[in-house]
mmCIF file of C-alpha atoms and ligand atoms in Angstrom:
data_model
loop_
_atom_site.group_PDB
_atom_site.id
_atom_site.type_symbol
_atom_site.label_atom_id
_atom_site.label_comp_id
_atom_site.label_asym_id
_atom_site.label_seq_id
_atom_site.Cartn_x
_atom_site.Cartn_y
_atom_site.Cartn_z
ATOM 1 C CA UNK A 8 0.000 0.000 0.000
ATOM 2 C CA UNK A 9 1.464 3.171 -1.005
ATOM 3 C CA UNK A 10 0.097 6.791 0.770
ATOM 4 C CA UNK A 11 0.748 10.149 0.258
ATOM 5 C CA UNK A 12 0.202 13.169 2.547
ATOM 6 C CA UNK A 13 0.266 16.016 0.635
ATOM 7 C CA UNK A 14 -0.103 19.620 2.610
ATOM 8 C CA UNK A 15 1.120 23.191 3.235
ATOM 9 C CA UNK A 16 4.233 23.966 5.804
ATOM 10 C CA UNK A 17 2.586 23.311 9.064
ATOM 11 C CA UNK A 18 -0.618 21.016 7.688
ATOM 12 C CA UNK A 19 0.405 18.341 10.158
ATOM 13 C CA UNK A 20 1.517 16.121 7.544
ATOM 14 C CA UNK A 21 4.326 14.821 9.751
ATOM 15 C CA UNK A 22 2.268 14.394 13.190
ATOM 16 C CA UNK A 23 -0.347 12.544 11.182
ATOM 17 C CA UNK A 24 2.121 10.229 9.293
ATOM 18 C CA UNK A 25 3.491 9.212 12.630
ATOM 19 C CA UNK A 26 -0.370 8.702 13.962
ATOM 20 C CA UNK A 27 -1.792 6.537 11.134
ATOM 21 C CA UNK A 28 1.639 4.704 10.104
ATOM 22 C CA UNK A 29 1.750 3.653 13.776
ATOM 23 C CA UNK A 30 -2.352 2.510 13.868
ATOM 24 C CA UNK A 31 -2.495 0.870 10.476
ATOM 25 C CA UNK A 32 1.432 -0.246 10.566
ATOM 26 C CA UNK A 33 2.706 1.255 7.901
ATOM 27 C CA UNK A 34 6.243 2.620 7.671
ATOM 28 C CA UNK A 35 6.473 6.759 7.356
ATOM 29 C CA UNK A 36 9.080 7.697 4.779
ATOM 30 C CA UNK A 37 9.328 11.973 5.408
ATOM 31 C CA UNK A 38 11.574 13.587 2.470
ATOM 32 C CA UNK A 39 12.353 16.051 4.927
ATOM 33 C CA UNK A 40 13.632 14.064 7.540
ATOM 34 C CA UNK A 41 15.765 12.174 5.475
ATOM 35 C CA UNK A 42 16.988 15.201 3.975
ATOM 36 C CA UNK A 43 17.823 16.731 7.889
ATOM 37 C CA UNK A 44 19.239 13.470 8.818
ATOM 38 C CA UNK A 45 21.595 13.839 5.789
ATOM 39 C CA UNK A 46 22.947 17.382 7.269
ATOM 40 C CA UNK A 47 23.384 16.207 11.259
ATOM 41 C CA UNK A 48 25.573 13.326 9.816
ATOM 42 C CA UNK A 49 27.695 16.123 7.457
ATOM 43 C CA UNK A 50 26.870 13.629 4.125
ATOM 44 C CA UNK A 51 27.884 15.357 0.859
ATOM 45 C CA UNK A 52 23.803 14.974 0.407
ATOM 46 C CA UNK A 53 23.310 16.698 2.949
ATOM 47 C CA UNK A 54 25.540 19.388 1.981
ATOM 48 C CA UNK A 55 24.288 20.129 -1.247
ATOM 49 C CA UNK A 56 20.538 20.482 0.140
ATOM 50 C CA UNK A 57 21.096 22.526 3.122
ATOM 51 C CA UNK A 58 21.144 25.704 1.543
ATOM 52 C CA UNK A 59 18.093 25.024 -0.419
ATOM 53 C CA UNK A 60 16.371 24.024 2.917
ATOM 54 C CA UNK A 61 17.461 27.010 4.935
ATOM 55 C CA UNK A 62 16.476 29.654 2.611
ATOM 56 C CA UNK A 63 13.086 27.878 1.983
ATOM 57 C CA UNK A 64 12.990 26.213 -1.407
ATOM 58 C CA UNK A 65 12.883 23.132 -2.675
ATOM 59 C CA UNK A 66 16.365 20.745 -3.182
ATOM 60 C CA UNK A 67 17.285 20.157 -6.557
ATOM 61 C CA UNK A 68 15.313 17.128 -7.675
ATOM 62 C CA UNK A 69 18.088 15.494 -8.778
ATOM 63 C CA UNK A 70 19.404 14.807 -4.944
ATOM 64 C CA UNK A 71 16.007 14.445 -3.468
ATOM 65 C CA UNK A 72 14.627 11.660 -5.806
ATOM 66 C CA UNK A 73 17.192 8.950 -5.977
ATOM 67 C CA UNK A 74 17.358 9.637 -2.134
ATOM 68 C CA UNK A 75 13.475 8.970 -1.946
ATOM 69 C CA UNK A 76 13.140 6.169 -4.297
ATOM 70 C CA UNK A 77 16.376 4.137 -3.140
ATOM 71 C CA UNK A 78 14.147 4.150 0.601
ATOM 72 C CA UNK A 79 10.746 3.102 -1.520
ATOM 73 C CA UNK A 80 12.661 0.480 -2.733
ATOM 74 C CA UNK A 81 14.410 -0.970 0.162
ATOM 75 C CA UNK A 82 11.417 -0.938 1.940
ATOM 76 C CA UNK A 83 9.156 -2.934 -0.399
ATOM 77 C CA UNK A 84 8.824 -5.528 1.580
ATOM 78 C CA UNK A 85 6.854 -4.063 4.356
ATOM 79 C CA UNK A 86 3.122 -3.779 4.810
ATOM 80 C CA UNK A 87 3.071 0.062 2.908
ATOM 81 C CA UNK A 88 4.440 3.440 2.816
ATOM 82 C CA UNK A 89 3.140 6.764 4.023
ATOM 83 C CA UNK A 90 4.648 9.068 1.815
ATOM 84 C CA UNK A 91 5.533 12.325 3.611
ATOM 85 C CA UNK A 92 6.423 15.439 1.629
ATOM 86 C CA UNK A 93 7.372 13.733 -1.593
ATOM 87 C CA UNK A 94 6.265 14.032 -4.071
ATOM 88 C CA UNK A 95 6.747 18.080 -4.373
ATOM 89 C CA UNK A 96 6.328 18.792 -7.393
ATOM 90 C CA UNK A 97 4.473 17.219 -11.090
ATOM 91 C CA UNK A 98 8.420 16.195 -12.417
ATOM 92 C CA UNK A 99 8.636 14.096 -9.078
ATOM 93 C CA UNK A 100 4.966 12.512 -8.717
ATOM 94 C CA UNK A 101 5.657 11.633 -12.364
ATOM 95 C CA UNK A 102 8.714 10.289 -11.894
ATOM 96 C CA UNK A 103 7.233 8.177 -8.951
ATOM 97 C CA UNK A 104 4.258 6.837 -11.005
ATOM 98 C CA UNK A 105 6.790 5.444 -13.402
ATOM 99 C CA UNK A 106 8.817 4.044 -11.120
ATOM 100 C CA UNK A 107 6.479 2.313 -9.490
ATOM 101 C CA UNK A 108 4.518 1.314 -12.488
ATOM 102 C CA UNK A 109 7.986 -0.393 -13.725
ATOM 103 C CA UNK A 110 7.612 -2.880 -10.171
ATOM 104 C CA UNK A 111 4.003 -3.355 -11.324
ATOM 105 C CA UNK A 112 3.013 -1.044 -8.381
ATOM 106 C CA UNK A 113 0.673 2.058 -7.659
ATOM 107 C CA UNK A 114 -0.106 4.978 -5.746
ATOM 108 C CA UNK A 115 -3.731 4.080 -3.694
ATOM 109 C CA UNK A 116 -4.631 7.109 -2.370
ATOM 110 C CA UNK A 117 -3.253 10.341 -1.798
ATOM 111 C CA UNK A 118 -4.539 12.293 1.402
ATOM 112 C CA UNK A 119 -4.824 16.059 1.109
ATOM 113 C CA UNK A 120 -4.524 17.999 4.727
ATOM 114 C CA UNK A 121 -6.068 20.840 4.118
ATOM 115 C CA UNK A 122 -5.535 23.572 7.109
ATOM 116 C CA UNK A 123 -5.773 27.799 6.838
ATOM 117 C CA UNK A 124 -2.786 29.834 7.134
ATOM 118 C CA UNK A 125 -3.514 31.433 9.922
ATOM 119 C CA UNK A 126 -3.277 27.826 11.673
ATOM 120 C CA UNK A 127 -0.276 27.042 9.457
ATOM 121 C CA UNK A 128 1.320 30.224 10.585
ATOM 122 C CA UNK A 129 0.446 29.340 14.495
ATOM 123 C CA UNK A 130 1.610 25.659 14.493
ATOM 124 C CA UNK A 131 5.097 26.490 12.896
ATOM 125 C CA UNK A 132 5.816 29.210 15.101
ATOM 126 C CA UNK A 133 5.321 26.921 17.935
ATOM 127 C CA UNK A 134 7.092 23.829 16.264
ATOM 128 C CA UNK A 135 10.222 22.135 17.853
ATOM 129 C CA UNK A 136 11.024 19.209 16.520
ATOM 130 C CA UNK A 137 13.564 15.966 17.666
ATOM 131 C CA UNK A 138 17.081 15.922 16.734
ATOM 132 C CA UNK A 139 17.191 12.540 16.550
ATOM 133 C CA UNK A 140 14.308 11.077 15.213
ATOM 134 C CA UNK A 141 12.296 14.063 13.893
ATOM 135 C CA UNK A 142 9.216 13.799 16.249
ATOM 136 C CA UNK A 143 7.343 17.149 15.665
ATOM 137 C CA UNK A 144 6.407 18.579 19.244
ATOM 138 C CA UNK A 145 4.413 21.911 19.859
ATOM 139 C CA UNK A 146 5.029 24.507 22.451
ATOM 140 C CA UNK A 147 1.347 25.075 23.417
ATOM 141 C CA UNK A 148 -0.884 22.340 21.797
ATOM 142 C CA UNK A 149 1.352 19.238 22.042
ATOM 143 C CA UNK A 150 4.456 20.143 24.481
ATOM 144 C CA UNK A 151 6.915 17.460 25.654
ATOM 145 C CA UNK A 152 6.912 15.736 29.418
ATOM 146 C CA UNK A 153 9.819 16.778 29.836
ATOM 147 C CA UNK A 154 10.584 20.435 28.566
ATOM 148 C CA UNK A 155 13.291 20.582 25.785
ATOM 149 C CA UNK A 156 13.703 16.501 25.596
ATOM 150 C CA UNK A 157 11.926 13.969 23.393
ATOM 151 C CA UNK A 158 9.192 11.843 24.771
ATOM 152 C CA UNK A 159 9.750 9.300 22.349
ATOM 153 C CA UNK A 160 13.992 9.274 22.752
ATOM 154 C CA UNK A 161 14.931 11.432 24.881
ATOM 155 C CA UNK A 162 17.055 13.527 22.608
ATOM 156 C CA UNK A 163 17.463 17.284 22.689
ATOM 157 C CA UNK A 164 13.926 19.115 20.763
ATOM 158 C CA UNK A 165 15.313 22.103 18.543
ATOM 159 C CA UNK A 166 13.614 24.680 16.242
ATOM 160 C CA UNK A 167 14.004 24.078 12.966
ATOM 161 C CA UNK A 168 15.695 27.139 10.592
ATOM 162 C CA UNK A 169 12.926 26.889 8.204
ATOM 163 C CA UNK A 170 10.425 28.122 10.558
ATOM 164 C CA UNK A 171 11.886 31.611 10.969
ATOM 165 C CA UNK A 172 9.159 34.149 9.937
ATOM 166 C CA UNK A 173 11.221 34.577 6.512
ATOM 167 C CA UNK A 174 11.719 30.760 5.537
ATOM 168 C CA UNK A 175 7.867 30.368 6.275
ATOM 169 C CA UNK A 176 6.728 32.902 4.215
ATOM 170 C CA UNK A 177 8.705 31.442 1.200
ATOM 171 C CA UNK A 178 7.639 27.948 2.110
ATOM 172 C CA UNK A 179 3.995 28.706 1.656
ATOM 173 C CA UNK A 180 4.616 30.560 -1.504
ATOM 174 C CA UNK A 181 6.628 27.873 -3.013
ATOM 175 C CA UNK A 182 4.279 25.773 -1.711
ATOM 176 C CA UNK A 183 1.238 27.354 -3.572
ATOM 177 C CA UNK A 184 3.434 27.388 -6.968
ATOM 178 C CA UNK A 185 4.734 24.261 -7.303
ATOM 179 C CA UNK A 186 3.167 21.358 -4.868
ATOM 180 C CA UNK A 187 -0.157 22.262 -4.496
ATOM 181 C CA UNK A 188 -0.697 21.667 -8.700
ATOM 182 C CA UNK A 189 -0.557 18.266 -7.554
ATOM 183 C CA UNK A 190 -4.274 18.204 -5.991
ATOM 184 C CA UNK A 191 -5.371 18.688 -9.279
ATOM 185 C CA UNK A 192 -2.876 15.374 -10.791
ATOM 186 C CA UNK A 193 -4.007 13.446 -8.056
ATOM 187 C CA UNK A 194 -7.409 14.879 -8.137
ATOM 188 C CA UNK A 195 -7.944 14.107 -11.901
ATOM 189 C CA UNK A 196 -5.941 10.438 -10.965
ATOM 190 C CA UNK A 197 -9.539 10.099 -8.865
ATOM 191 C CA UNK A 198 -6.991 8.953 -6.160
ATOM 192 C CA UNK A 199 -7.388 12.387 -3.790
ATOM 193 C CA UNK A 200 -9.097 12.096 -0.343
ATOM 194 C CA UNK A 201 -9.370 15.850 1.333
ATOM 195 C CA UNK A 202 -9.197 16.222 4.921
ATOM 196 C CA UNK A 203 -9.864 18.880 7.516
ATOM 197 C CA UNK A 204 -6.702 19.350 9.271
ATOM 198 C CA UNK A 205 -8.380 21.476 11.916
ATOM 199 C CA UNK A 206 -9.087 19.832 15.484
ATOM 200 C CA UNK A 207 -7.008 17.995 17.571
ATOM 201 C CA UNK A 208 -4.038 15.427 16.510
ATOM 202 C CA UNK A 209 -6.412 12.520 17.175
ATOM 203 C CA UNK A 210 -9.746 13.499 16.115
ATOM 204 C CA UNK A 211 -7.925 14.553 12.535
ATOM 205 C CA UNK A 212 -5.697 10.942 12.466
ATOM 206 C CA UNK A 213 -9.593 9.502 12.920
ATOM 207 C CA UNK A 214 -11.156 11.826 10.359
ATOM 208 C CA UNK A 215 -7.551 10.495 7.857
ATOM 209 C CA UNK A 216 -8.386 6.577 9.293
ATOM 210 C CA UNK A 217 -11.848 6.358 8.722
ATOM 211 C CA UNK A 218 -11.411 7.942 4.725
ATOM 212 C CA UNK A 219 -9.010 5.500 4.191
ATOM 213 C CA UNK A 220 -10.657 2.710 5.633
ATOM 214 C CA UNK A 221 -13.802 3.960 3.568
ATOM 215 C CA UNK A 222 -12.202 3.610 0.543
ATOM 216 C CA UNK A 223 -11.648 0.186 1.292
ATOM 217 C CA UNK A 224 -7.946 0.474 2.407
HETATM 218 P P1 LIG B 551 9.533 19.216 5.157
HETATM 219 O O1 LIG B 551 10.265 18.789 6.351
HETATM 220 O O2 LIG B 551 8.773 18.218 4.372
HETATM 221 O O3 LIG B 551 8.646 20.458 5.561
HETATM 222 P P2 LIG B 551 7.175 20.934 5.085
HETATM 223 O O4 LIG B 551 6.534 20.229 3.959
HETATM 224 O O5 LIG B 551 7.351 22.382 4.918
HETATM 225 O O6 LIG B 551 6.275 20.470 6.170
HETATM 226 P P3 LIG B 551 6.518 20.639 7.674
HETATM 227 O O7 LIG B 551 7.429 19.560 8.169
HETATM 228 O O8 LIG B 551 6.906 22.051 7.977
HETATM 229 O O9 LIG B 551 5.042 20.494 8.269
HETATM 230 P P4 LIG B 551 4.116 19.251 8.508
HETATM 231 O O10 LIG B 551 2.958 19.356 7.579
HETATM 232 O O11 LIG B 551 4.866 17.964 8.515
HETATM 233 O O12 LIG B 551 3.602 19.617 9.964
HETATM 234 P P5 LIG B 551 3.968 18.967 11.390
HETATM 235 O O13 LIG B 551 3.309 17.644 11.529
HETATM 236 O O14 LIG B 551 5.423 19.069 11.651
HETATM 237 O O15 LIG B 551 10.556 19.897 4.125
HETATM 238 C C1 LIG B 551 11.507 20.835 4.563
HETATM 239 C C2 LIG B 551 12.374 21.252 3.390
HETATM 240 O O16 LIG B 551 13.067 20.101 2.860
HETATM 241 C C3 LIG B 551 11.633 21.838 2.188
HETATM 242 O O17 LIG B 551 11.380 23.215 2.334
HETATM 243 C C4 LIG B 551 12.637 21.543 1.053
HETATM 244 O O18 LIG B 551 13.713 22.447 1.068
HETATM 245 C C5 LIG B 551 13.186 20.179 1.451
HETATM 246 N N1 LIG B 551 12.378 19.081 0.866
HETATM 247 C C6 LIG B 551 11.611 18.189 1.534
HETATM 248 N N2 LIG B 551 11.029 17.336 0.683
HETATM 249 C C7 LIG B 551 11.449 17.705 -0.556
HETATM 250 C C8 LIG B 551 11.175 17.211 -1.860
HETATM 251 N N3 LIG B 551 10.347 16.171 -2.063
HETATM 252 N N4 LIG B 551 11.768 17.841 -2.909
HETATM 253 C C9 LIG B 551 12.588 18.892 -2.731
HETATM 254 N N5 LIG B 551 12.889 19.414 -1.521
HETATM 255 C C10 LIG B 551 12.317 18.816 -0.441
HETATM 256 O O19 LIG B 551 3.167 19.986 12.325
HETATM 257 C C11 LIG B 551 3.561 21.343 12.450
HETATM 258 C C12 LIG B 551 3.341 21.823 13.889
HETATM 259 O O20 LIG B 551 1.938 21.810 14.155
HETATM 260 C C13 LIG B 551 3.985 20.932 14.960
HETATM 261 O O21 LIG B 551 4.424 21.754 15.997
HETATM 262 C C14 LIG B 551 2.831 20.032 15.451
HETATM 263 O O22 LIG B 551 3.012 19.637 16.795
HETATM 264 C C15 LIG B 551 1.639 20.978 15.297
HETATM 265 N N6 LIG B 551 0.396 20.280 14.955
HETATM 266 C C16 LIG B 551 0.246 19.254 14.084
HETATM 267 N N7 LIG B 551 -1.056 18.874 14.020
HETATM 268 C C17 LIG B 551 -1.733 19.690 14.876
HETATM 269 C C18 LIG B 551 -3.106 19.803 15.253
HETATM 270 N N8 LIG B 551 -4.033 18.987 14.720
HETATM 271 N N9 LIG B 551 -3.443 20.778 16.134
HETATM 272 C C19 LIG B 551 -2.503 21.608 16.649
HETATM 273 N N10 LIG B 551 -1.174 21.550 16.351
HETATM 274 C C20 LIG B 551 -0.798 20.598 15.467
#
């Protein structure tokens, strides 16, 4: 079973892919965390995308999809794949559907957060996420036990650099220009389930749950 969450900065894509991966045992892939993971362990990877990711924009496709697909690949053998933040644009959710199409394989369904700015704008101002494993944390609506430290690890929570006022703002701009084309693809694919993002972590992981399990997934 492969998934896709597709949203703005700040949708919840990542606190939902860790809800329903963990419910319906599926194994969350995030683009971005790989890509962070890549610049903590100073890989030549992660070199050439930092910039990219500090100033807001997308990485050059041509590091982010071998990156992406090599992990698709690998982990083919598991129950599915929550997609997270890939693909980001129509050259990479092309590039996906033939890949995949070459292993006799599919995308099933493609969940849409869909979440105002002014949320967007609150939740990644309050964001700090894990250093180690990524877990996204907020300051007011989902704090840690233990202030500053990971419930899940233990390791140190930091704020990311992309969610100074200035990254933000180009995040949701480069958002609108070149991801969100890809409700349309997937809309016109008839493989795009919308959700309301708004509500609490749970009650939207139910609301993402009961779509999928409605359309027989
Ligand atoms: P990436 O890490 O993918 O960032 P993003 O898409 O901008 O999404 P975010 O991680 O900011 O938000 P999210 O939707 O996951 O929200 P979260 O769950 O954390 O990408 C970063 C960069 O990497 C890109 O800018 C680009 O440079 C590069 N990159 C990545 N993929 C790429 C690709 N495919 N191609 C090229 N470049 C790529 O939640 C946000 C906050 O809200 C948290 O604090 C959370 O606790 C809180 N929250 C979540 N849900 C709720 C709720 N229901 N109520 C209240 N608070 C909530």
């Amino acid at each position: 079973m492969y998934i896709i969450f597709l949203g703005a900065p700040g949708a919840g894509k990542g606190t939902q892919a860790a809800y329903v991966a963990q419910k319906l045992n599926l194994l969350h892939l995030a683009a971005g965390d790989l890509l962070r993971q890549e610049i903590e362990g100073g890989t030549e990877l992660g070199m050439k995308a930092e910039s990219y990711m500090e100033k807001g924009v997308l990485a050059p496709d041509s590091v982010v999809m071998p990156m992406v697909l090599q992990r698709i690949s690998d982990a083919e053998a598991e129950s599915g794949i929550i997609l997270d933040g890939f693909p980001r644009n129509l050259k990479q959710a092309e590039t996906l559907d033939q890949a995949l199409t070459q292993r006799g394989k599919a995308i099933d369904k493609v969940v849409h957060i869909n979440v105002s700015e002014e949320e967007l704008v609150k939740r990644l101002s309050g964001r700090r996420i894990c250093r180690s494993c990524q877990m996204p944390y907020h300051v007011v609506s989902s704090p840690p036990q233990v202030q500053d430290s990971c419930d899940r690890c233990g390791s140190e929570l930091y704020r990311r650099p992309d969610d100074s006022v200035e990254a933000v703002k180009k995040r949701l701009e480069v958002y609108s220009t070149e991801t969100a084309p890809l409700i349309d693809y997937y809309s016109r694919a008839g493989k795009l389930l919308t959700i309301d993002g708004e509500g609490d972590v749970g009650e939207v992981g139910e609301r993402i749950i009961a779509a999928l399990h409605g359309e027989g997934l």
